[in-house]
């Protein structure tokens, strides 16, 4: 039955990924809980190659998607980071992360997992140095907005550990959960319904195939981990490893929303360099994989073929899949409850609701909440990510709310 094939294929991909995704979430949480975020800005003020390298090195392990990295980058910029180092951070961060590197190894093997951060570093250096050379970095306003990246208080070890668990297994799941599931579903549908012959013609034209993937991948929103099963399914259907690698790198790095925000915060020239760096690096490394490196390095087993009804379901992998599925279900239910709660909020003179555009993850939500909460006169603020609504209680003018949101890197319209 087709439905059985879909179910089996989905479970097999999930079983392959879940242990590594959970491990990545744990490491991400430890980075968040134990590493002071203000250290990110201490070495990123210059336009030289050293600050660009530092920005890329900091960004590569961070598990932020292309939208989640934007508020962080805006905050870095307002705290003194140069356009060059900010661009480097913007390129390197969404393409990789400890979670996606681990998941890449689980489905695509060690060579892909090693080349992915190398390609991200190369693109970040190229883009950052180019911005430093070609884009004027004007003096920033001295009266900058106090943003979301602040010095962490000296908390106890156990408090930091609790914060690490909360961030890694709840905030990260809220951020990536939907896109991870979408990536798994797309990979499963490609595996089941797309015939192998569909991609046969593109094998002879690798550049055309890579450009086609870029045209599809760059506009859409998908996280670094969610792109992995899609890339794997493309390889299983006959496309080359280099073409799949373009999907891995170009898909997570940019989308229309992030490009529009970058155009406002970094400028048109810096944004053009950013997008060009992502595309050129992805295609260059795609050709390196297809025509220079040994093909045996990039062979994957078709263990996820939906027509194979016999699946390896080890107890450890199954336990990890159940744990990940439970976290995803909890995140989904929590968002439904939150949306219902926001629909029933009554509007008063002290309480107003604002529609915020550009939020896609929990990092965006946290940045908006902290931006509004820092304003004098705000008593409380609550942001509902699914609906994009922010409910603010207090005596404060709309224009101050609007200014704070825009300084945080988002657009706003009063409902």
mmCIF file of C-alpha atoms in Angstrom:
data_model
loop_
_atom_site.group_PDB
_atom_site.id
_atom_site.type_symbol
_atom_site.label_atom_id
_atom_site.label_comp_id
_atom_site.label_asym_id
_atom_site.label_seq_id
_atom_site.Cartn_x
_atom_site.Cartn_y
_atom_site.Cartn_z
ATOM 1 C CA UNK A 1 0.000 0.000 0.000
ATOM 2 C CA UNK A 2 1.325 3.497 -0.820
ATOM 3 C CA UNK A 3 0.429 4.765 2.645
ATOM 4 C CA UNK A 4 2.442 1.981 4.238
ATOM 5 C CA UNK A 5 5.427 2.872 2.057
ATOM 6 C CA UNK A 6 5.148 6.528 3.044
ATOM 7 C CA UNK A 7 4.921 5.648 6.729
ATOM 8 C CA UNK A 8 7.835 3.213 6.579
ATOM 9 C CA UNK A 9 10.029 5.646 4.664
ATOM 10 C CA UNK A 10 9.249 8.491 7.060
ATOM 11 C CA UNK A 11 10.006 6.375 10.119
ATOM 12 C CA UNK A 12 13.263 5.108 8.669
ATOM 13 C CA UNK A 13 14.552 8.618 7.949
ATOM 14 C CA UNK A 14 13.401 9.756 11.396
ATOM 15 C CA UNK A 15 15.180 6.829 13.062
ATOM 16 C CA UNK A 16 18.396 7.631 11.233
ATOM 17 C CA UNK A 17 18.322 11.299 12.254
ATOM 18 C CA UNK A 18 16.776 11.448 15.726
ATOM 19 C CA UNK A 19 19.800 10.425 17.865
ATOM 20 C CA UNK A 20 22.000 13.015 16.192
ATOM 21 C CA UNK A 21 19.354 15.736 16.233
ATOM 22 C CA UNK A 22 18.835 15.237 19.977
ATOM 23 C CA UNK A 23 22.591 15.298 20.530
ATOM 24 C CA UNK A 24 22.799 18.528 18.551
ATOM 25 C CA UNK A 25 19.984 20.059 20.619
ATOM 26 C CA UNK A 26 21.843 19.136 23.815
ATOM 27 C CA UNK A 27 25.100 20.713 22.623
ATOM 28 C CA UNK A 28 23.203 23.781 21.425
ATOM 29 C CA UNK A 29 21.626 24.135 24.841
ATOM 30 C CA UNK A 30 25.003 23.839 26.585
ATOM 31 C CA UNK A 31 26.446 26.557 24.345
ATOM 32 C CA UNK A 32 23.507 28.810 25.180
ATOM 33 C CA UNK A 33 23.575 28.102 28.906
ATOM 34 C CA UNK A 34 27.290 28.271 29.599
ATOM 35 C CA UNK A 35 28.729 30.670 26.995
ATOM 36 C CA UNK A 36 28.273 34.396 27.591
ATOM 37 C CA UNK A 37 26.670 35.901 24.517
ATOM 38 C CA UNK A 38 28.435 39.250 24.925
ATOM 39 C CA UNK A 39 31.709 37.519 24.115
ATOM 40 C CA UNK A 40 30.448 37.356 20.531
ATOM 41 C CA UNK A 41 30.854 41.106 20.150
ATOM 42 C CA UNK A 42 34.277 41.565 21.706
ATOM 43 C CA UNK A 43 36.256 40.491 18.673
ATOM 44 C CA UNK A 44 33.952 41.573 15.835
ATOM 45 C CA UNK A 45 34.429 45.335 15.641
ATOM 46 C CA UNK A 46 37.008 45.530 12.830
ATOM 47 C CA UNK A 47 36.715 45.243 9.050
ATOM 48 C CA UNK A 48 39.889 43.175 8.697
ATOM 49 C CA UNK A 49 40.204 39.500 7.955
ATOM 50 C CA UNK A 50 40.754 38.600 11.626
ATOM 51 C CA UNK A 51 37.317 39.820 12.712
ATOM 52 C CA UNK A 52 35.764 38.088 9.689
ATOM 53 C CA UNK A 53 37.402 34.776 10.611
ATOM 54 C CA UNK A 54 36.336 35.139 14.247
ATOM 55 C CA UNK A 55 32.744 35.861 13.211
ATOM 56 C CA UNK A 56 32.642 32.778 10.981
ATOM 57 C CA UNK A 57 34.247 30.582 13.651
ATOM 58 C CA UNK A 58 31.681 31.760 16.202
ATOM 59 C CA UNK A 59 28.770 31.310 13.799
ATOM 60 C CA UNK A 60 29.522 27.833 12.426
ATOM 61 C CA UNK A 61 28.641 25.833 15.585
ATOM 62 C CA UNK A 62 25.642 27.982 16.551
ATOM 63 C CA UNK A 63 22.302 26.272 15.776
ATOM 64 C CA UNK A 64 20.495 29.295 14.315
ATOM 65 C CA UNK A 65 18.364 29.259 11.161
ATOM 66 C CA UNK A 66 18.350 31.987 8.504
ATOM 67 C CA UNK A 67 15.634 33.928 10.317
ATOM 68 C CA UNK A 68 16.844 33.245 13.844
ATOM 69 C CA UNK A 69 20.302 34.551 13.019
ATOM 70 C CA UNK A 70 18.917 37.927 11.921
ATOM 71 C CA UNK A 71 18.033 39.363 15.359
ATOM 72 C CA UNK A 72 21.381 38.127 16.674
ATOM 73 C CA UNK A 73 23.211 39.762 13.769
ATOM 74 C CA UNK A 74 21.262 43.014 14.215
ATOM 75 C CA UNK A 75 22.190 42.989 17.902
ATOM 76 C CA UNK A 76 25.842 42.346 17.099
ATOM 77 C CA UNK A 77 25.774 45.217 14.647
ATOM 78 C CA UNK A 78 24.266 47.609 17.184
ATOM 79 C CA UNK A 79 26.836 46.606 19.794
ATOM 80 C CA UNK A 80 29.729 47.525 17.527
ATOM 81 C CA UNK A 81 30.292 44.626 15.119
ATOM 82 C CA UNK A 82 31.348 45.764 11.648
ATOM 83 C CA UNK A 83 29.375 45.091 8.477
ATOM 84 C CA UNK A 84 32.166 42.762 7.351
ATOM 85 C CA UNK A 85 32.089 40.571 10.459
ATOM 86 C CA UNK A 86 28.277 40.705 10.598
ATOM 87 C CA UNK A 87 28.076 39.479 6.994
ATOM 88 C CA UNK A 88 30.509 36.670 7.784
ATOM 89 C CA UNK A 89 28.387 35.676 10.783
ATOM 90 C CA UNK A 90 25.202 35.810 8.690
ATOM 91 C CA UNK A 91 26.636 33.474 6.040
ATOM 92 C CA UNK A 92 28.296 30.920 8.305
ATOM 93 C CA UNK A 93 25.662 30.522 10.995
ATOM 94 C CA UNK A 94 22.492 29.289 9.224
ATOM 95 C CA UNK A 95 24.352 26.891 6.921
ATOM 96 C CA UNK A 96 25.681 24.776 9.777
ATOM 97 C CA UNK A 97 25.347 24.180 13.501
ATOM 98 C CA UNK A 98 26.217 21.389 15.873
ATOM 99 C CA UNK A 99 22.783 19.859 15.367
ATOM 100 C CA UNK A 100 22.867 19.904 11.559
ATOM 101 C CA UNK A 101 26.473 18.657 11.363
ATOM 102 C CA UNK A 102 25.552 15.684 13.546
ATOM 103 C CA UNK A 103 22.423 15.007 11.480
ATOM 104 C CA UNK A 104 24.409 15.350 8.237
ATOM 105 C CA UNK A 105 26.767 12.649 9.446
ATOM 106 C CA UNK A 106 23.841 10.395 10.336
ATOM 107 C CA UNK A 107 22.216 10.471 6.881
ATOM 108 C CA UNK A 108 24.912 11.515 4.412
ATOM 109 C CA UNK A 109 28.152 10.352 5.994
ATOM 110 C CA UNK A 110 31.374 11.839 7.330
ATOM 111 C CA UNK A 111 32.643 13.556 4.123
ATOM 112 C CA UNK A 112 29.463 15.630 3.806
ATOM 113 C CA UNK A 113 29.601 16.455 7.528
ATOM 114 C CA UNK A 114 33.194 17.690 7.215
ATOM 115 C CA UNK A 115 32.845 19.598 3.955
ATOM 116 C CA UNK A 116 29.714 21.425 5.062
ATOM 117 C CA UNK A 117 31.400 23.615 7.736
ATOM 118 C CA UNK A 118 34.439 24.091 5.474
ATOM 119 C CA UNK A 119 32.189 25.439 2.717
ATOM 120 C CA UNK A 120 30.364 27.657 5.230
ATOM 121 C CA UNK A 121 33.700 29.049 6.434
ATOM 122 C CA UNK A 122 34.863 29.689 2.866
ATOM 123 C CA UNK A 123 31.676 31.503 1.909
ATOM 124 C CA UNK A 124 31.734 33.530 5.117
ATOM 125 C CA UNK A 125 35.327 34.644 4.524
ATOM 126 C CA UNK A 126 34.639 35.532 0.894
ATOM 127 C CA UNK A 127 31.506 37.498 1.730
ATOM 128 C CA UNK A 128 32.859 39.189 4.850
ATOM 129 C CA UNK A 129 36.136 40.308 3.308
ATOM 130 C CA UNK A 130 34.318 41.507 0.166
ATOM 131 C CA UNK A 131 31.949 43.619 2.270
ATOM 132 C CA UNK A 132 34.899 45.003 4.233
ATOM 133 C CA UNK A 133 36.639 46.049 1.008
ATOM 134 C CA UNK A 134 33.660 47.245 -1.043
ATOM 135 C CA UNK A 135 31.077 48.576 1.408
ATOM 136 C CA UNK A 136 31.529 51.718 3.467
ATOM 137 C CA UNK A 137 30.854 51.039 7.149
ATOM 138 C CA UNK A 138 29.378 54.307 8.347
ATOM 139 C CA UNK A 139 29.554 55.427 11.974
ATOM 140 C CA UNK A 140 26.659 54.091 13.992
ATOM 141 C CA UNK A 141 24.361 56.129 16.207
ATOM 142 C CA UNK A 142 25.859 56.443 19.690
ATOM 143 C CA UNK A 143 22.434 56.251 21.325
ATOM 144 C CA UNK A 144 21.870 52.648 20.325
ATOM 145 C CA UNK A 145 18.984 50.558 21.469
ATOM 146 C CA UNK A 146 19.686 48.117 24.305
ATOM 147 C CA UNK A 147 19.031 44.855 22.506
ATOM 148 C CA UNK A 148 18.514 41.257 23.339
ATOM 149 C CA UNK A 149 22.129 40.196 23.717
ATOM 150 C CA UNK A 150 23.059 41.265 27.232
ATOM 151 C CA UNK A 151 25.661 40.175 29.751
ATOM 152 C CA UNK A 152 24.508 37.013 31.450
ATOM 153 C CA UNK A 153 24.269 37.179 35.236
ATOM 154 C CA UNK A 154 26.441 34.901 37.345
ATOM 155 C CA UNK A 155 24.024 32.043 37.785
ATOM 156 C CA UNK A 156 24.714 28.776 39.551
ATOM 157 C CA UNK A 157 25.816 25.696 37.638
ATOM 158 C CA UNK A 158 22.456 23.994 38.092
ATOM 159 C CA UNK A 159 20.560 27.059 36.940
ATOM 160 C CA UNK A 160 22.703 27.186 33.814
ATOM 161 C CA UNK A 161 22.154 23.464 33.309
ATOM 162 C CA UNK A 162 18.395 23.919 33.588
ATOM 163 C CA UNK A 163 18.553 26.808 31.125
ATOM 164 C CA UNK A 164 20.568 24.621 28.756
ATOM 165 C CA UNK A 165 17.960 21.854 28.839
ATOM 166 C CA UNK A 166 15.090 24.312 28.393
ATOM 167 C CA UNK A 167 16.754 26.043 25.468
ATOM 168 C CA UNK A 168 18.049 22.903 23.743
ATOM 169 C CA UNK A 169 15.011 20.661 24.011
ATOM 170 C CA UNK A 170 12.186 23.195 24.026
ATOM 171 C CA UNK A 171 13.194 26.513 22.460
ATOM 172 C CA UNK A 172 15.209 24.780 19.741
ATOM 173 C CA UNK A 173 12.339 22.401 18.992
ATOM 174 C CA UNK A 174 9.962 25.384 18.816
ATOM 175 C CA UNK A 175 12.353 27.026 16.373
ATOM 176 C CA UNK A 176 13.154 24.085 14.110
ATOM 177 C CA UNK A 177 10.366 21.593 14.688
ATOM 178 C CA UNK A 178 8.027 22.638 11.886
ATOM 179 C CA UNK A 179 10.805 22.893 9.315
ATOM 180 C CA UNK A 180 12.366 19.601 10.364
ATOM 181 C CA UNK A 181 9.017 17.836 9.885
ATOM 182 C CA UNK A 182 8.505 19.575 6.537
ATOM 183 C CA UNK A 183 11.956 18.458 5.401
ATOM 184 C CA UNK A 184 11.219 14.880 6.422
ATOM 185 C CA UNK A 185 7.864 14.902 4.631
ATOM 186 C CA UNK A 186 9.336 16.360 1.426
ATOM 187 C CA UNK A 187 12.115 13.770 1.471
ATOM 188 C CA UNK A 188 9.600 10.970 2.005
ATOM 189 C CA UNK A 189 7.333 12.143 -0.829
ATOM 190 C CA UNK A 190 10.286 12.513 -3.201
ATOM 191 C CA UNK A 191 11.461 9.021 -2.307
ATOM 192 C CA UNK A 192 8.042 7.461 -2.889
ATOM 193 C CA UNK A 193 6.452 9.387 -5.755
ATOM 194 C CA UNK A 194 9.222 10.853 -7.915
ATOM 195 C CA UNK A 195 10.414 8.285 -10.468
ATOM 196 C CA UNK A 196 14.144 7.807 -10.913
ATOM 197 C CA UNK A 197 13.828 8.682 -14.606
ATOM 198 C CA UNK A 198 12.712 12.224 -13.705
ATOM 199 C CA UNK A 199 16.270 13.272 -12.882
ATOM 200 C CA UNK A 200 18.092 11.231 -15.516
ATOM 201 C CA UNK A 201 18.228 14.144 -17.970
ATOM 202 C CA UNK A 202 19.735 16.502 -15.419
ATOM 203 C CA UNK A 203 22.681 14.200 -14.689
ATOM 204 C CA UNK A 204 24.308 15.254 -17.947
ATOM 205 C CA UNK A 205 24.048 18.975 -17.098
ATOM 206 C CA UNK A 206 25.361 19.432 -13.536
ATOM 207 C CA UNK A 207 25.543 23.235 -13.739
ATOM 208 C CA UNK A 208 21.934 23.437 -14.932
ATOM 209 C CA UNK A 209 20.885 21.115 -12.121
ATOM 210 C CA UNK A 210 22.722 23.206 -9.531
ATOM 211 C CA UNK A 211 21.227 26.453 -10.795
ATOM 212 C CA UNK A 212 17.769 24.871 -10.727
ATOM 213 C CA UNK A 213 18.315 23.817 -7.109
ATOM 214 C CA UNK A 214 19.492 27.336 -6.229
ATOM 215 C CA UNK A 215 16.373 28.865 -7.791
ATOM 216 C CA UNK A 216 14.229 26.542 -5.700
ATOM 217 C CA UNK A 217 16.253 26.595 -2.480
ATOM 218 C CA UNK A 218 17.126 30.268 -1.994
ATOM 219 C CA UNK A 219 13.577 31.731 -1.931
ATOM 220 C CA UNK A 220 12.089 29.057 0.332
ATOM 221 C CA UNK A 221 12.577 28.812 4.080
ATOM 222 C CA UNK A 222 14.188 25.646 5.414
ATOM 223 C CA UNK A 223 16.567 25.068 8.291
ATOM 224 C CA UNK A 224 19.994 23.457 8.017
ATOM 225 C CA UNK A 225 18.746 20.200 9.538
ATOM 226 C CA UNK A 226 15.540 20.095 7.493
ATOM 227 C CA UNK A 227 17.536 20.350 4.256
ATOM 228 C CA UNK A 228 19.418 17.111 4.970
ATOM 229 C CA UNK A 229 16.683 14.539 4.216
ATOM 230 C CA UNK A 230 15.727 16.509 1.091
ATOM 231 C CA UNK A 231 19.319 16.401 -0.165
ATOM 232 C CA UNK A 232 19.499 12.697 0.599
ATOM 233 C CA UNK A 233 16.307 11.947 -1.300
ATOM 234 C CA UNK A 234 17.597 13.879 -4.323
ATOM 235 C CA UNK A 235 20.731 11.719 -4.350
ATOM 236 C CA UNK A 236 18.694 8.539 -4.057
ATOM 237 C CA UNK A 237 16.713 9.657 -7.109
ATOM 238 C CA UNK A 238 19.815 10.053 -9.242
ATOM 239 C CA UNK A 239 21.083 13.593 -8.804
ATOM 240 C CA UNK A 240 24.787 13.969 -8.066
ATOM 241 C CA UNK A 241 26.200 14.551 -4.577
ATOM 242 C CA UNK A 242 27.331 18.011 -5.705
ATOM 243 C CA UNK A 243 23.783 19.020 -6.604
ATOM 244 C CA UNK A 244 22.548 17.707 -3.249
ATOM 245 C CA UNK A 245 25.258 19.729 -1.540
ATOM 246 C CA UNK A 246 23.955 22.900 -3.186
ATOM 247 C CA UNK A 247 20.601 22.198 -1.538
ATOM 248 C CA UNK A 248 22.336 21.732 1.823
ATOM 249 C CA UNK A 249 24.092 25.093 1.646
ATOM 250 C CA UNK A 250 21.840 27.414 -0.366
ATOM 251 C CA UNK A 251 18.527 26.391 1.189
ATOM 252 C CA UNK A 252 19.239 27.279 4.836
ATOM 253 C CA UNK A 253 21.307 30.408 4.148
ATOM 254 C CA UNK A 254 18.715 32.755 2.670
ATOM 255 C CA UNK A 255 15.038 33.365 2.072
ATOM 256 C CA UNK A 256 12.995 36.326 0.880
ATOM 257 C CA UNK A 257 12.214 37.556 4.393
ATOM 258 C CA UNK A 258 15.849 37.547 5.500
ATOM 259 C CA UNK A 259 16.980 39.242 2.289
ATOM 260 C CA UNK A 260 14.478 42.075 2.789
ATOM 261 C CA UNK A 261 15.579 42.624 6.387
ATOM 262 C CA UNK A 262 19.245 42.542 5.395
ATOM 263 C CA UNK A 263 18.580 45.126 2.711
ATOM 264 C CA UNK A 264 17.275 47.478 5.416
ATOM 265 C CA UNK A 265 19.927 46.803 8.061
ATOM 266 C CA UNK A 266 23.077 46.114 6.016
ATOM 267 C CA UNK A 267 22.371 47.967 2.798
ATOM 268 C CA UNK A 268 21.748 46.808 -0.764
ATOM 269 C CA UNK A 269 25.380 46.281 -1.730
ATOM 270 C CA UNK A 270 26.192 44.207 1.357
ATOM 271 C CA UNK A 271 23.027 42.139 0.831
ATOM 272 C CA UNK A 272 23.963 41.474 -2.806
ATOM 273 C CA UNK A 273 27.427 40.319 -1.721
ATOM 274 C CA UNK A 274 25.845 38.106 0.933
ATOM 275 C CA UNK A 275 23.512 36.341 -1.522
ATOM 276 C CA UNK A 276 26.231 36.039 -4.173
ATOM 277 C CA UNK A 277 28.660 34.522 -1.679
ATOM 278 C CA UNK A 278 26.125 31.892 -0.648
ATOM 279 C CA UNK A 279 25.341 30.883 -4.243
ATOM 280 C CA UNK A 280 28.908 30.959 -5.593
ATOM 281 C CA UNK A 281 30.318 28.969 -2.679
ATOM 282 C CA UNK A 282 27.568 26.345 -2.842
ATOM 283 C CA UNK A 283 28.057 25.778 -6.578
ATOM 284 C CA UNK A 284 31.860 25.825 -6.320
ATOM 285 C CA UNK A 285 31.882 23.149 -3.643
ATOM 286 C CA UNK A 286 29.240 21.221 -5.586
ATOM 287 C CA UNK A 287 31.634 21.007 -8.540
ATOM 288 C CA UNK A 288 34.497 20.094 -6.189
ATOM 289 C CA UNK A 289 32.489 17.167 -4.853
ATOM 290 C CA UNK A 290 31.364 15.950 -8.291
ATOM 291 C CA UNK A 291 34.577 16.340 -10.276
ATOM 292 C CA UNK A 292 37.552 16.432 -7.899
ATOM 293 C CA UNK A 293 36.905 14.388 -4.782
ATOM 294 C CA UNK A 294 36.503 10.572 -4.917
ATOM 295 C CA UNK A 295 32.951 9.504 -5.737
ATOM 296 C CA UNK A 296 33.210 6.680 -3.180
ATOM 297 C CA UNK A 297 33.226 9.269 -0.398
ATOM 298 C CA UNK A 298 29.677 10.320 -1.194
ATOM 299 C CA UNK A 299 27.921 6.999 -1.661
ATOM 300 C CA UNK A 300 24.879 6.534 0.535
ATOM 301 C CA UNK A 301 22.796 3.444 1.077
ATOM 302 C CA UNK A 302 19.172 3.480 -0.043
ATOM 303 C CA UNK A 303 17.982 2.439 3.406
ATOM 304 C CA UNK A 304 15.080 4.841 3.184
ATOM 305 C CA UNK A 305 13.540 3.429 0.056
ATOM 306 C CA UNK A 306 9.836 3.399 0.729
ATOM 307 C CA UNK A 307 9.404 0.194 -1.258
ATOM 308 C CA UNK A 308 11.558 -1.681 1.218
ATOM 309 C CA UNK A 309 9.163 -2.803 3.906
ATOM 310 C CA UNK A 310 11.892 -4.236 6.144
ATOM 311 C CA UNK A 311 13.271 -1.548 8.412
ATOM 312 C CA UNK A 312 16.011 -1.666 10.975
ATOM 313 C CA UNK A 313 14.327 -0.347 14.128
ATOM 314 C CA UNK A 314 16.911 -0.593 16.929
ATOM 315 C CA UNK A 315 15.742 0.122 20.451
ATOM 316 C CA UNK A 316 18.043 3.115 20.907
ATOM 317 C CA UNK A 317 17.044 4.759 17.614
ATOM 318 C CA UNK A 318 13.380 4.041 18.320
ATOM 319 C CA UNK A 319 13.648 5.555 21.803
ATOM 320 C CA UNK A 320 15.275 8.681 20.357
ATOM 321 C CA UNK A 321 12.553 8.932 17.700
ATOM 322 C CA UNK A 322 9.842 8.655 20.362
ATOM 323 C CA UNK A 323 11.570 11.330 22.449
ATOM 324 C CA UNK A 324 11.931 13.668 19.469
ATOM 325 C CA UNK A 325 8.351 13.016 18.386
ATOM 326 C CA UNK A 326 7.115 13.767 21.909
ATOM 327 C CA UNK A 327 8.995 17.079 21.947
ATOM 328 C CA UNK A 328 7.557 18.000 18.548
ATOM 329 C CA UNK A 329 4.025 17.104 19.679
ATOM 330 C CA UNK A 330 4.412 19.125 22.879
ATOM 331 C CA UNK A 331 5.637 22.124 20.869
ATOM 332 C CA UNK A 332 2.655 21.827 18.504
ATOM 333 C CA UNK A 333 0.111 21.605 21.351
ATOM 334 C CA UNK A 334 1.733 24.523 23.174
ATOM 335 C CA UNK A 335 1.455 26.694 20.054
ATOM 336 C CA UNK A 336 -2.207 25.795 19.620
ATOM 337 C CA UNK A 337 -2.953 26.747 23.231
ATOM 338 C CA UNK A 338 -0.995 29.969 22.822
ATOM 339 C CA UNK A 339 -2.885 30.890 19.664
ATOM 340 C CA UNK A 340 -6.240 30.233 21.370
ATOM 341 C CA UNK A 341 -5.167 32.366 24.336
ATOM 342 C CA UNK A 342 -4.222 35.296 22.118
ATOM 343 C CA UNK A 343 -7.514 35.166 20.263
ATOM 344 C CA UNK A 344 -9.341 35.712 23.551
ATOM 345 C CA UNK A 345 -7.302 38.642 24.853
ATOM 346 C CA UNK A 346 -9.505 41.688 25.448
ATOM 347 C CA UNK A 347 -8.250 45.044 24.223
ATOM 348 C CA UNK A 348 -8.186 47.944 26.724
ATOM 349 C CA UNK A 349 -6.478 51.310 26.983
ATOM 350 C CA UNK A 350 -3.655 49.594 28.875
ATOM 351 C CA UNK A 351 -3.429 46.569 26.575
ATOM 352 C CA UNK A 352 -2.747 46.724 22.845
ATOM 353 C CA UNK A 353 -2.005 44.112 20.222
ATOM 354 C CA UNK A 354 0.509 44.578 17.416
ATOM 355 C CA UNK A 355 1.062 42.518 14.288
ATOM 356 C CA UNK A 356 4.769 41.873 13.740
ATOM 357 C CA UNK A 357 6.154 40.746 10.395
ATOM 358 C CA UNK A 358 9.311 38.716 9.878
ATOM 359 C CA UNK A 359 9.255 36.472 12.970
ATOM 360 C CA UNK A 360 9.886 32.804 12.197
ATOM 361 C CA UNK A 361 11.458 31.258 15.292
ATOM 362 C CA UNK A 362 11.846 31.472 19.049
ATOM 363 C CA UNK A 363 14.946 33.638 18.676
ATOM 364 C CA UNK A 364 12.846 36.196 16.827
ATOM 365 C CA UNK A 365 10.198 36.017 19.535
ATOM 366 C CA UNK A 366 12.742 36.492 22.336
ATOM 367 C CA UNK A 367 14.306 39.482 20.573
ATOM 368 C CA UNK A 368 10.920 41.175 20.126
ATOM 369 C CA UNK A 369 9.859 40.543 23.722
ATOM 370 C CA UNK A 370 13.108 41.945 25.108
ATOM 371 C CA UNK A 371 13.005 44.925 22.757
ATOM 372 C CA UNK A 372 9.522 45.936 23.910
ATOM 373 C CA UNK A 373 10.081 45.044 27.574
ATOM 374 C CA UNK A 374 13.078 47.401 27.730
ATOM 375 C CA UNK A 375 10.848 50.426 27.011
ATOM 376 C CA UNK A 376 9.803 52.651 29.864
ATOM 377 C CA UNK A 377 6.109 52.302 30.655
ATOM 378 C CA UNK A 378 5.749 48.669 29.517
ATOM 379 C CA UNK A 379 4.418 46.490 32.315
ATOM 380 C CA UNK A 380 4.309 43.199 30.401
ATOM 381 C CA UNK A 381 4.685 41.873 26.878
ATOM 382 C CA UNK A 382 3.778 38.518 25.394
ATOM 383 C CA UNK A 383 4.503 37.477 21.807
ATOM 384 C CA UNK A 384 2.630 34.689 20.029
ATOM 385 C CA UNK A 385 4.949 33.302 17.358
ATOM 386 C CA UNK A 386 2.396 31.414 15.191
ATOM 387 C CA UNK A 387 0.129 34.453 14.741
ATOM 388 C CA UNK A 388 2.857 37.099 14.903
ATOM 389 C CA UNK A 389 0.884 39.037 17.526
ATOM 390 C CA UNK A 390 2.484 40.934 20.400
ATOM 391 C CA UNK A 391 0.272 41.927 23.329
ATOM 392 C CA UNK A 392 1.682 44.860 25.303
ATOM 393 C CA UNK A 393 0.323 46.035 28.654
ATOM 394 C CA UNK A 394 1.269 49.484 29.871
ATOM 395 C CA UNK A 395 1.127 53.169 29.090
ATOM 396 C CA UNK A 396 3.331 53.741 26.071
ATOM 397 C CA UNK A 397 2.930 55.385 22.673
ATOM 398 C CA UNK A 398 2.605 53.312 19.516
ATOM 399 C CA UNK A 399 5.495 55.060 17.803
ATOM 400 C CA UNK A 400 7.897 53.986 20.550
ATOM 401 C CA UNK A 401 6.778 50.375 20.168
ATOM 402 C CA UNK A 402 7.239 50.634 16.408
ATOM 403 C CA UNK A 403 10.717 52.124 16.768
ATOM 404 C CA UNK A 404 11.834 49.420 19.192
ATOM 405 C CA UNK A 405 10.620 46.627 16.911
ATOM 406 C CA UNK A 406 12.319 48.094 13.858
ATOM 407 C CA UNK A 407 15.559 48.549 15.774
ATOM 408 C CA UNK A 408 15.346 44.848 16.630
ATOM 409 C CA UNK A 409 15.174 44.051 12.901
ATOM 410 C CA UNK A 410 11.455 43.503 12.257
ATOM 411 C CA UNK A 411 8.479 45.302 10.734
ATOM 412 C CA UNK A 412 5.309 46.141 12.601
ATOM 413 C CA UNK A 413 1.730 47.222 11.850
ATOM 414 C CA UNK A 414 -0.751 48.204 14.562
ATOM 415 C CA UNK A 415 -3.815 45.939 14.480
#
